PDB file of C-alpha atoms in Angstrom:
ATOM      1  CA  MET A1422     -53.711   3.707  11.744  1.00 52.00           C
ATOM      2  CA  PRO A1423     -50.165   2.715  11.632  1.00 58.00           C
ATOM      3  CA  MET A1424     -47.943   3.379   9.110  1.00 60.00           C
ATOM      4  CA  LEU A1425     -46.121  -0.132   7.609  1.00 57.00           C
ATOM      5  CA  ALA A1426     -42.759   0.568   6.279  1.00 57.00           C
ATOM      6  CA  THR A1427     -42.250  -0.590   2.936  1.00 59.00           C
ATOM      7  CA  THR A1428     -39.434  -3.441   1.960  1.00 58.00           C
ATOM      8  CA  ALA A1429     -37.291  -0.697   0.588  1.00 57.00           C
ATOM      9  CA  GLU A1430     -37.451   1.602   3.833  1.00 65.00           C
ATOM     10  CA  ARG A1431     -36.237  -1.420   5.905  1.00 66.00           C
ATOM     11  CA  LEU A1432     -33.004  -2.497   3.653  1.00 63.00           C
ATOM     12  CA  PRO A1433     -30.152  -0.887   4.090  1.00 60.00           C
ATOM     13  CA  ARG A1434     -28.302   0.552   1.117  1.00 64.00           C
ATOM     14  CA  LEU A1435     -25.061  -0.568  -0.268  1.00 63.00           C
ATOM     15  CA  ASN A1436     -23.303   2.756  -1.437  1.00 80.00           C
ATOM     16  CA  ARG A1437     -20.238   2.155  -4.078  1.00 78.00           C
ATOM     17  CA  PHE A1438     -17.401   2.547  -1.504  1.00 83.00           C
ATOM     18  CA  GLY A1439     -19.227  -0.388   0.110  1.00 85.00           C
ATOM     19  CA  TRP A1440     -19.899  -2.174  -3.117  1.00 86.00           C
ATOM     20  CA  LEU A1441     -16.158  -1.340  -4.257  1.00 88.00           C
ATOM     21  CA  MET A1442     -15.258  -3.444  -0.777  1.00 91.00           C
ATOM     22  CA  GLY A1443     -17.361  -6.277  -1.912  1.00 91.00           C
ATOM     23  CA  LEU A1444     -15.558  -6.665  -5.035  1.00 94.00           C
ATOM     24  CA  TYR A1445     -12.297  -6.655  -3.550  1.00 94.00           C
ATOM     25  CA  GLY A1446     -13.220  -9.571  -1.530  1.00 96.00           C
ATOM     26  CA  GLU A1447     -14.819 -11.856  -4.378  1.00 96.00           C
ATOM     27  CA  ASN A1448     -11.488 -10.820  -6.270  1.00 96.00           C
ATOM     28  CA  HIS A1449      -9.533 -12.076  -3.474  1.00 97.00           C
ATOM     29  CA  GLY A1450     -11.639 -15.397  -3.088  1.00 96.00           C
ATOM     30  CA  ARG A1451     -11.148 -16.072  -6.761  1.00 96.00           C
ATOM     31  CA  PHE A1452      -7.124 -14.892  -6.945  1.00 96.00           C
ATOM     32  CA  GLN A1453      -6.381 -17.182  -4.096  1.00 95.00           C
ATOM     33  CA  ARG A1454      -8.419 -20.205  -5.484  1.00 95.00           C
ATOM     34  CA  LEU A1455      -6.656 -19.851  -8.754  1.00 95.00           C
ATOM     35  CA  PHE A1456      -2.618 -18.703  -7.564  1.00 94.00           C
ATOM     36  CA  ALA A1457      -2.743 -18.973  -3.629  1.00 91.00           C
ATOM     37  CA  PRO A1458      -0.326 -15.582  -3.712  1.00 88.00           C
ATOM     38  CA  ALA A1459       1.202 -15.944  -0.095  1.00 85.00           C
ATOM     39  CA  ARG A1460       2.825 -19.158  -1.349  1.00 87.00           C
ATOM     40  CA  LEU A1461       4.257 -17.781  -4.099  1.00 90.00           C
ATOM     41  CA  ALA A1462       8.046 -16.352  -4.074  1.00 92.00           C
ATOM     42  CA  VAL A1463       9.335 -13.465  -5.990  1.00 94.00           C
ATOM     43  CA  GLY A1464       9.721 -13.158  -9.240  1.00 94.00           C
ATOM     44  CA  ARG A1465       7.758 -14.248 -12.220  1.00 94.00           C
ATOM     45  CA  HIS A1466       5.859 -16.890 -12.474  1.00 95.00           C
ATOM     46  CA  ARG A1467       4.360 -17.944 -16.018  1.00 94.00           C
ATOM     47  CA  SER A1468       1.238 -20.012 -16.767  1.00 95.00           C
ATOM     48  CA  SER A1469       0.806 -21.971 -19.706  1.00 93.00           C
ATOM     49  CA  VAL A1470      -2.570 -23.862 -20.650  1.00 93.00           C
ATOM     50  CA  GLY A1471      -1.615 -24.716 -24.480  1.00 89.00           C
ATOM     51  CA  ASP A1472      -3.707 -21.896 -25.917  1.00 88.00           C
ATOM     52  CA  GLY A1473      -0.528 -19.563 -26.925  1.00 85.00           C
ATOM     53  CA  LEU A1474      -1.277 -16.973 -24.610  1.00 87.00           C
ATOM     54  CA  ASP A1475       0.597 -17.570 -21.437  1.00 91.00           C
ATOM     55  CA  LEU A1476      -0.098 -15.925 -18.715  1.00 94.00           C
ATOM     56  CA  HIS A1477       2.471 -13.998 -16.493  1.00 94.00           C
ATOM     57  CA  LEU A1478       2.165 -13.303 -12.682  1.00 95.00           C
ATOM     58  CA  ASP A1479       5.236 -10.897 -11.333  1.00 94.00           C
ATOM     59  CA  VAL A1480       5.577 -11.625  -7.577  1.00 95.00           C
ATOM     60  CA  ILE A1481       7.171  -7.961  -7.149  1.00 94.00           C
ATOM     61  CA  GLU A1482       7.220  -7.466  -2.969  1.00 93.00           C
ATOM     62  CA  GLN A1483       6.026 -10.234  -0.415  1.00 92.00           C
ATOM     63  CA  HIS A1484       5.589  -9.026   2.819  1.00 92.00           C
ATOM     64  CA  ARG A1485       4.162 -10.103   5.791  1.00 91.00           C
ATOM     65  CA  TYR A1486       0.305  -8.881   5.055  1.00 93.00           C
ATOM     66  CA  THR A1487       0.590  -7.781   1.788  1.00 94.00           C
ATOM     67  CA  THR A1488       1.479  -9.018  -1.884  1.00 95.00           C
ATOM     68  CA  GLU A1489       2.291  -6.716  -4.307  1.00 95.00           C
ATOM     69  CA  LEU A1490       2.055  -8.433  -8.049  1.00 94.00           C
ATOM     70  CA  ARG A1491       1.354  -7.759 -11.721  1.00 94.00           C
ATOM     71  CA  LEU A1492      -0.927  -9.754 -13.958  1.00 94.00           C
ATOM     72  CA  THR A1493      -0.427  -9.758 -17.705  1.00 93.00           C
ATOM     73  CA  TYR A1494       0.198 -11.241 -20.637  1.00 89.00           C
ATOM     74  CA  ALA A1495       3.340 -11.051 -22.669  1.00 77.00           C
ATOM     75  CA  MET A1496       1.548  -9.164 -25.434  1.00 82.00           C
ATOM     76  CA  PRO A1497       2.845  -5.350 -25.989  1.00 80.00           C
ATOM     77  CA  ASP A1498       0.860  -2.799 -27.038  1.00 75.00           C
ATOM     78  CA  PRO A1499       1.356  -1.778 -30.496  1.00 79.00           C
ATOM     79  CA  VAL A1500       1.858   1.768 -29.657  1.00 76.00           C
ATOM     80  CA  THR A1501       3.681   2.092 -25.906  1.00 74.00           C
ATOM     81  CA  GLY A1502       5.289  -1.623 -25.780  1.00 75.00           C
ATOM     82  CA  GLU A1503       3.566  -2.185 -22.571  1.00 76.00           C
ATOM     83  CA  PRO A1504       2.194  -5.567 -21.869  1.00 75.00           C
ATOM     84  CA  ASP A1505      -1.668  -5.611 -22.608  1.00 73.00           C
ATOM     85  CA  PRO A1506      -3.689  -5.867 -20.442  1.00 82.00           C
ATOM     86  CA  SER A1507      -1.921  -5.803 -17.642  1.00 87.00           C
ATOM     87  CA  ALA A1508      -3.170  -5.210 -13.924  1.00 91.00           C
ATOM     88  CA  TRP A1509      -1.340  -4.339 -10.611  1.00 92.00           C
ATOM     89  CA  LEU A1510      -2.698  -5.716  -7.768  1.00 95.00           C
ATOM     90  CA  ARG A1511      -2.195  -5.554  -4.024  1.00 96.00           C
ATOM     91  CA  VAL A1512      -3.564  -8.693  -1.989  1.00 96.00           C
ATOM     92  CA  TYR A1513      -4.209  -7.931   1.758  1.00 96.00           C
ATOM     93  CA  HIS A1514      -4.035 -11.253   3.868  1.00 94.00           C
ATOM     94  CA  ASP A1515      -5.107 -10.235   6.974  1.00 94.00           C
ATOM     95  CA  THR A1516      -8.756  -8.272   5.376  1.00 95.00           C
ATOM     96  CA  ARG A1517      -8.888 -11.199   2.674  1.00 96.00           C
ATOM     97  CA  GLN A1518      -8.761  -7.916  -0.058  1.00 97.00           C
ATOM     98  CA  LEU A1519      -7.788  -7.891  -3.320  1.00 96.00           C
ATOM     99  CA  GLU A1520      -7.330  -4.768  -4.897  1.00 95.00           C
ATOM    100  CA  ALA A1521      -6.092  -3.537  -8.586  1.00 93.00           C
ATOM    101  CA  THR A1522      -4.384  -0.481  -8.013  1.00 89.00           C
ATOM    102  CA  HIS A1523      -3.839   0.308 -11.627  1.00 83.00           C
ATOM    103  CA  CYS A1524      -4.192  -1.460 -14.779  1.00 79.00           C
ATOM    104  CA  TYR A1525      -3.281  -1.091 -18.306  1.00 69.00           C
ATOM    105  CA  ILE A1526      -5.850  -1.963 -21.103  1.00 57.00           C
ATOM    106  CA  GLY A1527      -5.047   0.800 -24.023  1.00 47.00           C
ATOM    107  CA  ARG A1528      -4.570   3.555 -21.967  1.00 50.00           C
ATOM    108  CA  ARG A1529      -3.318   4.840 -18.523  1.00 52.00           C
ATOM    109  CA  TRP A1530      -5.458   5.929 -15.767  1.00 49.00           C
ATOM    110  CA  GLN A1531      -4.428   9.559 -16.075  1.00 52.00           C
ATOM    111  CA  ASP A1532      -5.829   9.643 -19.735  1.00 55.00           C
ATOM    112  CA  VAL A1533      -9.086   8.360 -18.635  1.00 57.00           C
ATOM    113  CA  ILE A1534      -9.627  10.247 -15.415  1.00 56.00           C
ATOM    114  CA  GLY A1535      -7.279  13.066 -15.383  1.00 57.00           C
ATOM    115  CA  LEU A1536      -4.355  14.166 -12.932  1.00 63.00           C
ATOM    116  CA  TYR A1537      -6.841  15.500 -10.310  1.00 67.00           C
ATOM    117  CA  PRO A1538      -9.947  13.572 -10.231  1.00 66.00           C
ATOM    118  CA  PRO A1539     -13.139  14.441  -8.094  1.00 70.00           C
ATOM    119  CA  PRO A1540     -13.138  11.273  -5.524  1.00 68.00           C
ATOM    120  CA  ALA A1541     -16.556  10.330  -7.308  1.00 67.00           C
ATOM    121  CA  GLU A1542     -14.888   9.579 -10.537  1.00 74.00           C
ATOM    122  CA  VAL A1543     -12.085   7.863  -8.358  1.00 72.00           C
ATOM    123  CA  VAL A1544     -14.315   5.198  -6.541  1.00 75.00           C
ATOM    124  CA  GLY A1545     -15.716   4.884 -10.406  1.00 80.00           C
ATOM    125  CA  HIS A1546     -13.063   4.115 -11.990  1.00 80.00           C
ATOM    126  CA  ARG A1547     -11.465   1.549  -9.185  1.00 84.00           C
ATOM    127  CA  MET A1548     -14.520  -0.208  -9.813  1.00 88.00           C
ATOM    128  CA  ARG A1549     -14.703  -0.390 -13.136  1.00 87.00           C
ATOM    129  CA  MET A1550     -11.060  -1.721 -12.884  1.00 88.00           C
ATOM    130  CA  ASN A1551     -12.000  -4.183 -10.086  1.00 92.00           C
ATOM    131  CA  THR A1552     -14.809  -5.368 -11.991  1.00 93.00           C
ATOM    132  CA  PHE A1553     -12.742  -5.998 -15.273  1.00 91.00           C
ATOM    133  CA  LEU A1554     -10.233  -8.077 -12.882  1.00 94.00           C
ATOM    134  CA  GLY A1555     -12.937  -9.976 -11.555  1.00 95.00           C
ATOM    135  CA  LYS A1556     -14.262 -10.994 -15.088  1.00 95.00           C
ATOM    136  CA  TRP A1557     -10.425 -11.665 -16.046  1.00 94.00           C
ATOM    137  CA  LEU A1558     -10.029 -13.780 -13.062  1.00 96.00           C
ATOM    138  CA  GLU A1559     -13.293 -16.047 -13.757  1.00 96.00           C
ATOM    139  CA  TYR A1560     -11.765 -16.345 -17.682  1.00 95.00           C
ATOM    140  CA  LEU A1561      -8.410 -17.682 -16.419  1.00 95.00           C
ATOM    141  CA  GLY A1562     -10.129 -19.966 -14.219  1.00 96.00           C
ATOM    142  CA  GLU A1563     -12.274 -21.299 -16.951  1.00 95.00           C
ATOM    143  CA  ARG A1564      -9.418 -21.629 -19.477  1.00 95.00           C
ATOM    144  CA  GLY A1565      -7.222 -23.704 -16.672  1.00 95.00           C
ATOM    145  CA  HIS A1566      -4.897 -21.464 -15.171  1.00 96.00           C
ATOM    146  CA  GLY A1567      -4.022 -21.703 -11.557  1.00 94.00           C
ATOM    147  CA  ILE A1568      -1.092 -22.559  -9.235  1.00 93.00           C
ATOM    148  CA  ALA A1569      -0.479 -26.241 -10.939  1.00 93.00           C
ATOM    149  CA  THR A1570      -0.120 -24.849 -14.332  1.00 94.00           C
ATOM    150  CA  LEU A1571       2.675 -21.743 -12.882  1.00 92.00           C
ATOM    151  CA  HIS A1572       6.187 -22.401 -13.560  1.00 91.00           C
ATOM    152  CA  GLY A1573       8.978 -20.127 -11.855  1.00 84.00           C
ATOM    153  CA  PRO A1574       9.798 -17.819 -10.081  1.00 88.00           C
ATOM    154  CA  GLU A1575      12.397 -16.224 -12.823  1.00 86.00           C
ATOM    155  CA  ILE A1576      13.871 -12.781 -11.875  1.00 81.00           C
ATOM    156  CA  VAL A1577      11.700  -9.908 -12.113  1.00 71.00           C
ATOM    157  CA  SER A1578      13.283  -7.098 -14.383  1.00 69.00           C
ATOM    158  CA  GLU A1579      14.198  -3.705 -12.679  1.00 66.00           C
ATOM    159  CA  GLU A1580      11.715  -1.748 -14.887  1.00 63.00           C
ATOM    160  CA  VAL A1581       8.696  -3.726 -13.433  1.00 62.00           C
ATOM    161  CA  ILE A1582       9.823  -2.953 -10.137  1.00 60.00           C
ATOM    162  CA  LYS A1583      10.387   0.389 -10.557  1.00 57.00           C
ATOM    163  CA  THR A1584       7.096   1.209 -12.133  1.00 58.00           C
ATOM    164  CA  ALA A1585       5.021  -0.736  -9.275  1.00 53.00           C
TER     165      ALA A1585
END
């Protein structure tokens, strides 16, 4: 009698890296629908929807295949003075990926996972950052932020450019 393969054996497993790449793709779609980053000029763009919580979208650099950005509210962390929360983003236009390279949500990545973390810890941290980014982008869309609410660009400070 031949052995039948179970459904679990026939389905390919998605590893953590594959899941992370999927998050990058989903976040790109959300971000593209909200802000169309390839069309934005370098500088600070502000989005105001009348809730008293203005969003800043800093376009740091615009290249042929990538865009470097920072997404933040203008709320300073009481301890460090850094805008909190903020996410540093890299858009890969050719592969349609959006990566949160680092986030500041009360603490820096070095404080969370250390200076020399094992690769699994890095992937896990990137998954958490990009999951946070996806939820934040969904929230921004629900609040009404988007390309129609952006004003600018203004000059981005040298401090922001240096930390990119």
